[in-house]
Amino acid sequence: MTSGRIDSAPPCGRSSLFLLAAFCAASPSGVVAADESCRAGPAWVDRLAGLGPRGELIFASGQRAVLSDARWTDDPAVEASARTWLLNFREKPLILTERGSADRWGRHRVDAVSDGGEPEDLAGGLIAAGLAYADPGEADLLCRPGLRSLEAAPRAAGLGIWTGGPIEAEDAAALTARAGRFTVVVGRILHVGERSARTYLDFALRGAQGLTVTVQKRTWRRLADHGLSAATLKGRFVRIRGMVEMGRGPVIDLTGRDAIEVVEGEQALRR
């Protein structure tokens, strides 16, 4: 089948599938359209021919893309399961919608929904199965914030990327073992230190080992626009996601507003 442009993705009302809930809720009104990285291009139909490294989608037309808002795992066992899951769609037509501009390797970020029968959102399916994180990657924010809710069930069940339960911000040994890797961490912010260039969120008492989160000035302003400030964050239990680096202790540099969630147990209080 040759690829062909279409005017829009299939109406969301045709399907009652839970995995499409996040897609439908953000298409089009739920998409964070004000951000250039979430700008939606025209949709087209293509077939999945295979997979490249780190979940790169290879289409029959020769085009290559990665799924928008889904971060590929670096765990070999989970990666194998994710590849098997995606290859179930090989040779099947997919409706693709481009998001923003191409990445540094020239690959487009796309929303992908199976065409025919009961439509299934590929990013949502991976996340709901515990095989990928809902994460914007190099983009500034999630284009479909509803995808984050699909993490709840596999996280509670300890499936895939969530095996072993959450990593605690006070567990310096576990964080050190994750150095150089994308990690989701939970903990309570004990201290917020605002400086001219960046803000520091400390999760351990002074003199103790634990996570420090750094927030660049531009990102701190974005958080403030959404009600997250020193006053509202101190003492709050949060979920942080990002690359663990090592300084005097484990550090995560917060890359955007979607890299922090204020939570109470597993009930989000604020996006």
PDB file of C-alpha atoms in Angstrom:
ATOM      1  CA  MET A   1       0.000   0.000   0.000  1.00  0.00           C
ATOM      2  CA  THR A   2       1.354   3.410  -0.858  1.00  0.00           C
ATOM      3  CA  SER A   3       1.110   6.132   1.688  1.00  0.00           C
ATOM      4  CA  GLY A   4      -1.576   8.754   1.216  1.00  0.00           C
ATOM      5  CA  ARG A   5      -2.554  11.974   2.927  1.00  0.00           C
ATOM      6  CA  ILE A   6      -5.907  12.205   4.656  1.00  0.00           C
ATOM      7  CA  ASP A   7      -7.736  15.150   6.138  1.00  0.00           C
ATOM      8  CA  SER A   8      -7.993  13.890   9.688  1.00  0.00           C
ATOM      9  CA  ALA A   9      -7.724  10.909  11.966  1.00  0.00           C
ATOM     10  CA  PRO A  10     -10.813   8.705  12.470  1.00  0.00           C
ATOM     11  CA  PRO A  11     -13.445  10.226  14.764  1.00  0.00           C
ATOM     12  CA  CYS A  12     -12.836   9.294  18.355  1.00  0.00           C
ATOM     13  CA  GLY A  13     -16.485   8.504  18.870  1.00  0.00           C
ATOM     14  CA  ARG A  14     -16.168   5.311  16.841  1.00  0.00           C
ATOM     15  CA  SER A  15     -14.264   3.529  19.582  1.00  0.00           C
ATOM     16  CA  SER A  16     -14.891   2.948  23.257  1.00  0.00           C
ATOM     17  CA  LEU A  17     -11.421   1.482  23.860  1.00  0.00           C
ATOM     18  CA  PHE A  18      -9.762   2.739  27.058  1.00  0.00           C
ATOM     19  CA  LEU A  19      -6.399   2.913  25.294  1.00  0.00           C
ATOM     20  CA  LEU A  20      -7.799   5.537  22.953  1.00  0.00           C
ATOM     21  CA  ALA A  21      -9.167   7.690  25.757  1.00  0.00           C
ATOM     22  CA  ALA A  22      -5.963   9.692  26.092  1.00  0.00           C
ATOM     23  CA  PHE A  23      -5.727  10.108  22.329  1.00  0.00           C
ATOM     24  CA  CYS A  24      -9.333  11.218  21.916  1.00  0.00           C
ATOM     25  CA  ALA A  25      -9.209  13.581  24.871  1.00  0.00           C
ATOM     26  CA  ALA A  26      -6.354  15.412  23.197  1.00  0.00           C
ATOM     27  CA  SER A  27      -7.490  15.378  19.587  1.00  0.00           C
ATOM     28  CA  PRO A  28      -7.790  18.126  18.721  1.00  0.00           C
ATOM     29  CA  SER A  29      -8.889  20.239  21.676  1.00  0.00           C
ATOM     30  CA  GLY A  30      -6.803  18.441  24.310  1.00  0.00           C
ATOM     31  CA  VAL A  31      -3.534  18.779  22.441  1.00  0.00           C
ATOM     32  CA  VAL A  32      -1.209  21.437  23.812  1.00  0.00           C
ATOM     33  CA  ALA A  33      -1.336  23.219  20.486  1.00  0.00           C
ATOM     34  CA  ALA A  34       0.150  26.498  21.709  1.00  0.00           C
ATOM     35  CA  ASP A  35       3.593  24.936  21.876  1.00  0.00           C
ATOM     36  CA  GLU A  36       5.431  24.641  18.571  1.00  0.00           C
ATOM     37  CA  SER A  37       6.740  21.191  19.481  1.00  0.00           C
ATOM     38  CA  CYS A  38       3.135  19.953  19.565  1.00  0.00           C
ATOM     39  CA  ARG A  39       2.031  21.524  16.283  1.00  0.00           C
ATOM     40  CA  ALA A  40       0.039  18.886  14.375  1.00  0.00           C
ATOM     41  CA  GLY A  41       0.780  18.336  10.723  1.00  0.00           C
ATOM     42  CA  PRO A  42      -1.536  16.627   8.225  1.00  0.00           C
ATOM     43  CA  ALA A  43      -2.345  12.965   8.746  1.00  0.00           C
ATOM     44  CA  TRP A  44      -1.407  10.199   6.322  1.00  0.00           C
ATOM     45  CA  VAL A  45      -1.716   6.442   6.040  1.00  0.00           C
ATOM     46  CA  ASP A  46       1.277   4.118   5.880  1.00  0.00           C
ATOM     47  CA  ARG A  47       2.173   0.560   6.863  1.00  0.00           C
ATOM     48  CA  LEU A  48       4.671  -0.517   9.482  1.00  0.00           C
ATOM     49  CA  ALA A  49       7.473  -2.437   7.763  1.00  0.00           C
ATOM     50  CA  GLY A  50       9.791  -2.914  10.730  1.00  0.00           C
ATOM     51  CA  LEU A  51      11.560  -1.388  13.701  1.00  0.00           C
ATOM     52  CA  GLY A  52      14.928   0.299  13.993  1.00  0.00           C
ATOM     53  CA  PRO A  53      16.960   1.042  17.132  1.00  0.00           C
ATOM     54  CA  ARG A  54      15.114   2.332  20.200  1.00  0.00           C
ATOM     55  CA  GLY A  55      11.663   1.811  18.750  1.00  0.00           C
ATOM     56  CA  GLU A  56      12.177   3.718  15.520  1.00  0.00           C
ATOM     57  CA  LEU A  57       9.234   2.998  13.228  1.00  0.00           C
ATOM     58  CA  ILE A  58      10.159   2.058   9.665  1.00  0.00           C
ATOM     59  CA  PHE A  59       7.306   2.412   7.196  1.00  0.00           C
ATOM     60  CA  ALA A  60       6.628   0.808   3.843  1.00  0.00           C
ATOM     61  CA  SER A  61       7.047   4.212   2.196  1.00  0.00           C
ATOM     62  CA  GLY A  62      10.638   4.383   3.495  1.00  0.00           C
ATOM     63  CA  GLN A  63       9.855   7.089   6.024  1.00  0.00           C
ATOM     64  CA  ARG A  64      11.068   6.729   9.611  1.00  0.00           C
ATOM     65  CA  ALA A  65       9.551   8.154  12.775  1.00  0.00           C
ATOM     66  CA  VAL A  66       9.337   7.749  16.531  1.00  0.00           C
ATOM     67  CA  LEU A  67       6.194   7.778  18.638  1.00  0.00           C
ATOM     68  CA  SER A  68       5.411  11.158  20.146  1.00  0.00           C
ATOM     69  CA  ASP A  69       5.097  11.290  23.952  1.00  0.00           C
ATOM     70  CA  ALA A  70       6.413   7.728  24.479  1.00  0.00           C
ATOM     71  CA  ARG A  71       9.932   7.240  25.825  1.00  0.00           C
ATOM     72  CA  TRP A  72      11.606   4.002  24.780  1.00  0.00           C
ATOM     73  CA  THR A  73      12.984   1.877  27.594  1.00  0.00           C
ATOM     74  CA  ASP A  74      16.683   1.124  28.118  1.00  0.00           C
ATOM     75  CA  ASP A  75      15.902  -2.177  29.886  1.00  0.00           C
ATOM     76  CA  PRO A  76      16.766  -5.022  27.456  1.00  0.00           C
ATOM     77  CA  ALA A  77      14.022  -7.380  28.643  1.00  0.00           C
ATOM     78  CA  VAL A  78      11.317  -4.704  28.531  1.00  0.00           C
ATOM     79  CA  GLU A  79      12.634  -3.479  25.178  1.00  0.00           C
ATOM     80  CA  ALA A  80      12.233  -6.969  23.710  1.00  0.00           C
ATOM     81  CA  SER A  81       8.616  -7.051  24.884  1.00  0.00           C
ATOM     82  CA  ALA A  82       7.987  -3.562  23.491  1.00  0.00           C
ATOM     83  CA  ARG A  83       9.369  -4.561  20.090  1.00  0.00           C
ATOM     84  CA  THR A  84       7.197  -7.695  20.050  1.00  0.00           C
ATOM     85  CA  TRP A  85       4.137  -5.604  20.935  1.00  0.00           C
ATOM     86  CA  LEU A  86       4.766  -3.091  18.168  1.00  0.00           C
ATOM     87  CA  LEU A  87       5.527  -5.746  15.561  1.00  0.00           C
ATOM     88  CA  ASN A  88       1.971  -7.024  15.975  1.00  0.00           C
ATOM     89  CA  PHE A  89       1.109  -4.035  13.752  1.00  0.00           C
ATOM     90  CA  ARG A  90       3.560  -4.967  10.983  1.00  0.00           C
ATOM     91  CA  GLU A  91       2.044  -4.629   7.495  1.00  0.00           C
ATOM     92  CA  LYS A  92      -1.105  -3.115   8.973  1.00  0.00           C
ATOM     93  CA  PRO A  93      -2.219   0.368   7.897  1.00  0.00           C
ATOM     94  CA  LEU A  94      -1.628   3.105  10.432  1.00  0.00           C
ATOM     95  CA  ILE A  95      -2.989   6.629  10.548  1.00  0.00           C
ATOM     96  CA  LEU A  96      -0.050   8.904  11.355  1.00  0.00           C
ATOM     97  CA  THR A  97      -0.094  12.512  12.525  1.00  0.00           C
ATOM     98  CA  GLU A  98       3.185  14.393  12.707  1.00  0.00           C
ATOM     99  CA  ARG A  99       4.011  16.450  15.810  1.00  0.00           C
ATOM    100  CA  GLY A 100       6.307  19.461  15.630  1.00  0.00           C
ATOM    101  CA  SER A 101       9.570  19.331  13.719  1.00  0.00           C
ATOM    102  CA  ALA A 102      11.988  16.468  13.090  1.00  0.00           C
ATOM    103  CA  ASP A 103      14.528  15.519  15.751  1.00  0.00           C
ATOM    104  CA  ARG A 104      18.323  15.824  15.452  1.00  0.00           C
ATOM    105  CA  TRP A 105      18.439  12.605  13.394  1.00  0.00           C
ATOM    106  CA  GLY A 106      15.785  13.779  10.953  1.00  0.00           C
ATOM    107  CA  ARG A 107      13.084  11.522  12.352  1.00  0.00           C
ATOM    108  CA  HIS A 108       9.551  12.810  12.752  1.00  0.00           C
ATOM    109  CA  ARG A 109       7.535  12.406  15.943  1.00  0.00           C
ATOM    110  CA  VAL A 110       4.126  10.959  15.197  1.00  0.00           C
ATOM    111  CA  ASP A 111       0.881   9.899  16.793  1.00  0.00           C
ATOM    112  CA  ALA A 112       0.053   6.476  15.337  1.00  0.00           C
ATOM    113  CA  VAL A 113      -3.367   4.813  15.372  1.00  0.00           C
ATOM    114  CA  SER A 114      -4.215   1.510  13.704  1.00  0.00           C
ATOM    115  CA  ASP A 115      -6.619   1.885  10.784  1.00  0.00           C
ATOM    116  CA  GLY A 116      -9.370  -0.710  10.512  1.00  0.00           C
ATOM    117  CA  GLY A 117     -11.400  -2.616  13.054  1.00  0.00           C
ATOM    118  CA  GLU A 118     -11.081  -1.228  16.565  1.00  0.00           C
ATOM    119  CA  PRO A 119      -8.440   1.530  16.324  1.00  0.00           C
ATOM    120  CA  GLU A 120      -5.579   1.352  18.797  1.00  0.00           C
ATOM    121  CA  ASP A 121      -3.191   4.131  19.751  1.00  0.00           C
ATOM    122  CA  LEU A 122       0.341   2.707  19.629  1.00  0.00           C
ATOM    123  CA  ALA A 123       1.866   5.069  22.199  1.00  0.00           C
ATOM    124  CA  GLY A 124      -1.063   4.539  24.552  1.00  0.00           C
ATOM    125  CA  GLY A 125      -0.862   0.781  24.156  1.00  0.00           C
ATOM    126  CA  LEU A 126       2.831   0.658  25.014  1.00  0.00           C
ATOM    127  CA  ILE A 127       2.360   2.878  28.058  1.00  0.00           C
ATOM    128  CA  ALA A 128      -0.697   0.970  29.308  1.00  0.00           C
ATOM    129  CA  ALA A 129       1.259  -2.290  29.042  1.00  0.00           C
ATOM    130  CA  GLY A 130       4.135  -0.894  31.115  1.00  0.00           C
ATOM    131  CA  LEU A 131       6.469  -0.968  28.114  1.00  0.00           C
ATOM    132  CA  ALA A 132       7.132   2.778  27.747  1.00  0.00           C
ATOM    133  CA  TYR A 133       6.982   5.980  29.764  1.00  0.00           C
ATOM    134  CA  ALA A 134       4.695   8.886  28.915  1.00  0.00           C
ATOM    135  CA  ASP A 135       7.410  11.469  28.339  1.00  0.00           C
ATOM    136  CA  PRO A 136       7.995  14.245  25.772  1.00  0.00           C
ATOM    137  CA  GLY A 137      11.656  13.348  25.191  1.00  0.00           C
ATOM    138  CA  GLU A 138      13.433  16.274  23.546  1.00  0.00           C
ATOM    139  CA  ALA A 139      10.196  18.300  23.326  1.00  0.00           C
ATOM    140  CA  ASP A 140       9.300  20.828  26.009  1.00  0.00           C
ATOM    141  CA  LEU A 141       6.045  19.208  27.097  1.00  0.00           C
ATOM    142  CA  LEU A 142       3.641  16.363  26.505  1.00  0.00           C
ATOM    143  CA  CYS A 143       1.378  16.997  23.546  1.00  0.00           C
ATOM    144  CA  ARG A 144      -1.199  14.558  24.968  1.00  0.00           C
ATOM    145  CA  PRO A 145      -1.080  14.897  28.767  1.00  0.00           C
ATOM    146  CA  GLY A 146      -3.795  12.261  29.130  1.00  0.00           C
ATOM    147  CA  LEU A 147      -1.265   9.570  28.244  1.00  0.00           C
ATOM    148  CA  ARG A 148       0.291  10.036  31.685  1.00  0.00           C
ATOM    149  CA  SER A 149      -2.839   8.544  33.281  1.00  0.00           C
ATOM    150  CA  LEU A 150      -2.220   5.276  31.420  1.00  0.00           C
ATOM    151  CA  GLU A 151       0.883   4.676  33.554  1.00  0.00           C
ATOM    152  CA  ALA A 152      -1.176   4.204  36.713  1.00  0.00           C
ATOM    153  CA  ALA A 153      -2.335   0.610  36.185  1.00  0.00           C
ATOM    154  CA  PRO A 154       1.022  -0.943  35.161  1.00  0.00           C
ATOM    155  CA  ARG A 155       2.793   1.069  37.868  1.00  0.00           C
ATOM    156  CA  ALA A 156       0.413  -0.285  40.523  1.00  0.00           C
ATOM    157  CA  ALA A 157       0.862  -3.815  39.178  1.00  0.00           C
ATOM    158  CA  GLY A 158       4.660  -3.535  38.893  1.00  0.00           C
ATOM    159  CA  LEU A 159       4.660  -4.416  35.203  1.00  0.00           C
ATOM    160  CA  GLY A 160       7.509  -3.899  32.737  1.00  0.00           C
ATOM    161  CA  ILE A 161       9.359  -0.664  33.419  1.00  0.00           C
ATOM    162  CA  TRP A 162       7.657  -0.474  36.827  1.00  0.00           C
ATOM    163  CA  THR A 163       8.996  -3.824  38.065  1.00  0.00           C
ATOM    164  CA  GLY A 164      10.453  -3.518  41.546  1.00  0.00           C
ATOM    165  CA  GLY A 165       8.308  -0.570  42.559  1.00  0.00           C
ATOM    166  CA  PRO A 166       9.205   3.133  42.678  1.00  0.00           C
ATOM    167  CA  ILE A 167      12.728   4.403  43.293  1.00  0.00           C
ATOM    168  CA  GLU A 168      12.797   6.555  46.407  1.00  0.00           C
ATOM    169  CA  ALA A 169      14.520   9.939  46.298  1.00  0.00           C
ATOM    170  CA  GLU A 170      16.334   9.077  49.547  1.00  0.00           C
ATOM    171  CA  ASP A 171      17.773   5.832  48.136  1.00  0.00           C
ATOM    172  CA  ALA A 172      21.170   7.109  47.029  1.00  0.00           C
ATOM    173  CA  ALA A 173      22.456   3.615  46.205  1.00  0.00           C
ATOM    174  CA  ALA A 174      19.558   2.852  43.841  1.00  0.00           C
ATOM    175  CA  LEU A 175      19.900   6.253  42.190  1.00  0.00           C
ATOM    176  CA  THR A 176      23.646   5.853  41.782  1.00  0.00           C
ATOM    177  CA  ALA A 177      23.021   2.548  40.029  1.00  0.00           C
ATOM    178  CA  ARG A 178      20.776   4.425  37.579  1.00  0.00           C
ATOM    179  CA  ALA A 179      23.445   7.024  36.656  1.00  0.00           C
ATOM    180  CA  GLY A 180      23.170   7.996  32.998  1.00  0.00           C
ATOM    181  CA  ARG A 181      19.713   6.456  32.664  1.00  0.00           C
ATOM    182  CA  PHE A 182      16.187   7.856  32.501  1.00  0.00           C
ATOM    183  CA  THR A 183      14.519   7.255  35.857  1.00  0.00           C
ATOM    184  CA  VAL A 184      11.249   7.981  37.628  1.00  0.00           C
ATOM    185  CA  VAL A 185      11.745   8.897  41.298  1.00  0.00           C
ATOM    186  CA  VAL A 186       9.302   9.630  44.120  1.00  0.00           C
ATOM    187  CA  GLY A 187       9.925  11.585  47.282  1.00  0.00           C
ATOM    188  CA  ARG A 188       9.108  14.592  49.424  1.00  0.00           C
ATOM    189  CA  ILE A 189      10.753  17.946  48.733  1.00  0.00           C
ATOM    190  CA  LEU A 190      12.394  19.037  51.975  1.00  0.00           C
ATOM    191  CA  HIS A 191      13.998  22.271  50.827  1.00  0.00           C
ATOM    192  CA  VAL A 192      13.695  24.642  47.875  1.00  0.00           C
ATOM    193  CA  GLY A 193      16.667  26.894  47.165  1.00  0.00           C
ATOM    194  CA  GLU A 194      16.076  29.637  44.617  1.00  0.00           C
ATOM    195  CA  ARG A 195      19.167  31.120  42.979  1.00  0.00           C
ATOM    196  CA  SER A 196      19.580  33.580  40.110  1.00  0.00           C
ATOM    197  CA  ALA A 197      20.367  30.956  37.454  1.00  0.00           C
ATOM    198  CA  ARG A 198      18.594  27.879  38.810  1.00  0.00           C
ATOM    199  CA  THR A 199      16.533  26.466  41.647  1.00  0.00           C
ATOM    200  CA  TYR A 200      17.446  23.424  43.742  1.00  0.00           C
ATOM    201  CA  LEU A 201      14.910  20.940  45.076  1.00  0.00           C
ATOM    202  CA  ASP A 202      16.439  18.842  47.865  1.00  0.00           C
ATOM    203  CA  PHE A 203      14.969  15.495  48.935  1.00  0.00           C
ATOM    204  CA  ALA A 204      17.453  14.610  51.692  1.00  0.00           C
ATOM    205  CA  LEU A 205      18.346  16.282  54.952  1.00  0.00           C
ATOM    206  CA  ARG A 206      21.528  18.335  55.019  1.00  0.00           C
ATOM    207  CA  GLY A 207      24.523  16.007  55.246  1.00  0.00           C
ATOM    208  CA  ALA A 208      22.528  12.970  54.050  1.00  0.00           C
ATOM    209  CA  GLN A 209      22.708  11.397  50.597  1.00  0.00           C
ATOM    210  CA  GLY A 210      19.688  11.673  48.339  1.00  0.00           C
ATOM    211  CA  LEU A 211      18.343  13.236  45.173  1.00  0.00           C
ATOM    212  CA  THR A 212      18.787  16.887  44.239  1.00  0.00           C
ATOM    213  CA  VAL A 213      16.738  18.255  41.360  1.00  0.00           C
ATOM    214  CA  THR A 214      18.005  21.317  39.519  1.00  0.00           C
ATOM    215  CA  VAL A 215      15.587  23.562  37.650  1.00  0.00           C
ATOM    216  CA  GLN A 216      16.885  26.053  35.111  1.00  0.00           C
ATOM    217  CA  LYS A 217      15.474  29.589  35.255  1.00  0.00           C
ATOM    218  CA  ARG A 218      13.329  29.197  32.111  1.00  0.00           C
ATOM    219  CA  THR A 219      11.770  25.957  33.372  1.00  0.00           C
ATOM    220  CA  TRP A 220      11.204  27.452  36.832  1.00  0.00           C
ATOM    221  CA  ARG A 221       9.192  30.249  35.233  1.00  0.00           C
ATOM    222  CA  ARG A 222       7.095  27.669  33.381  1.00  0.00           C
ATOM    223  CA  LEU A 223       6.401  25.836  36.605  1.00  0.00           C
ATOM    224  CA  ALA A 224       5.363  29.096  38.262  1.00  0.00           C
ATOM    225  CA  ASP A 225       2.882  29.675  35.429  1.00  0.00           C
ATOM    226  CA  HIS A 226       1.208  26.427  36.507  1.00  0.00           C
ATOM    227  CA  GLY A 227       1.132  27.189  40.221  1.00  0.00           C
ATOM    228  CA  LEU A 228       4.334  25.378  41.176  1.00  0.00           C
ATOM    229  CA  SER A 229       6.621  27.595  43.261  1.00  0.00           C
ATOM    230  CA  ALA A 230       8.860  27.386  46.315  1.00  0.00           C
ATOM    231  CA  ALA A 231       5.829  27.926  48.529  1.00  0.00           C
ATOM    232  CA  THR A 232       3.651  25.293  46.869  1.00  0.00           C
ATOM    233  CA  LEU A 233       6.379  22.665  46.396  1.00  0.00           C
ATOM    234  CA  LYS A 234       8.137  22.601  49.766  1.00  0.00           C
ATOM    235  CA  GLY A 235       6.946  19.622  51.779  1.00  0.00           C
ATOM    236  CA  ARG A 236       5.027  18.103  48.872  1.00  0.00           C
ATOM    237  CA  PHE A 237       5.320  14.496  47.741  1.00  0.00           C
ATOM    238  CA  VAL A 238       6.229  14.476  44.051  1.00  0.00           C
ATOM    239  CA  ARG A 239       7.158  12.226  41.172  1.00  0.00           C
ATOM    240  CA  ILE A 240      10.220  13.326  39.197  1.00  0.00           C
ATOM    241  CA  ARG A 241      11.404  11.921  35.865  1.00  0.00           C
ATOM    242  CA  GLY A 242      14.648  12.549  34.030  1.00  0.00           C
ATOM    243  CA  MET A 243      18.245  11.444  33.491  1.00  0.00           C
ATOM    244  CA  VAL A 244      20.185  10.686  36.659  1.00  0.00           C
ATOM    245  CA  GLU A 245      23.625  12.314  36.733  1.00  0.00           C
ATOM    246  CA  MET A 246      26.197  12.212  39.488  1.00  0.00           C
ATOM    247  CA  GLY A 247      27.603  15.287  41.229  1.00  0.00           C
ATOM    248  CA  ARG A 248      28.225  15.237  44.968  1.00  0.00           C
ATOM    249  CA  GLY A 249      25.232  12.943  44.895  1.00  0.00           C
ATOM    250  CA  PRO A 250      22.527  11.925  42.400  1.00  0.00           C
ATOM    251  CA  VAL A 251      21.099  14.836  40.410  1.00  0.00           C
ATOM    252  CA  ILE A 252      18.257  15.190  37.904  1.00  0.00           C
ATOM    253  CA  ASP A 253      17.999  18.350  35.821  1.00  0.00           C
ATOM    254  CA  LEU A 254      14.299  19.055  35.342  1.00  0.00           C
ATOM    255  CA  THR A 255      13.721  19.501  31.618  1.00  0.00           C
ATOM    256  CA  GLY A 256      10.123  20.732  31.601  1.00  0.00           C
ATOM    257  CA  ARG A 257       6.906  21.105  33.523  1.00  0.00           C
ATOM    258  CA  ASP A 258       5.852  17.537  32.676  1.00  0.00           C
ATOM    259  CA  ALA A 259       8.920  16.150  34.455  1.00  0.00           C
ATOM    260  CA  ILE A 260       7.357  16.836  37.864  1.00  0.00           C
ATOM    261  CA  GLU A 261       4.011  15.730  39.276  1.00  0.00           C
ATOM    262  CA  VAL A 262       2.671  16.565  42.698  1.00  0.00           C
ATOM    263  CA  VAL A 263       1.006  13.394  43.988  1.00  0.00           C
ATOM    264  CA  GLU A 264      -0.775  12.084  47.054  1.00  0.00           C
ATOM    265  CA  GLY A 265      -0.247   8.347  46.985  1.00  0.00           C
ATOM    266  CA  GLU A 266      -1.083   7.736  43.342  1.00  0.00           C
ATOM    267  CA  GLN A 267      -3.706  10.504  43.106  1.00  0.00           C
ATOM    268  CA  ALA A 268      -2.361  13.501  41.193  1.00  0.00           C
ATOM    269  CA  LEU A 269      -3.231  16.817  42.822  1.00  0.00           C
ATOM    270  CA  ARG A 270      -1.886  18.991  40.032  1.00  0.00           C
ATOM    271  CA  ARG A 271      -0.572  18.585  36.497  1.00  0.00           C
TER     272      ARG A 271
END
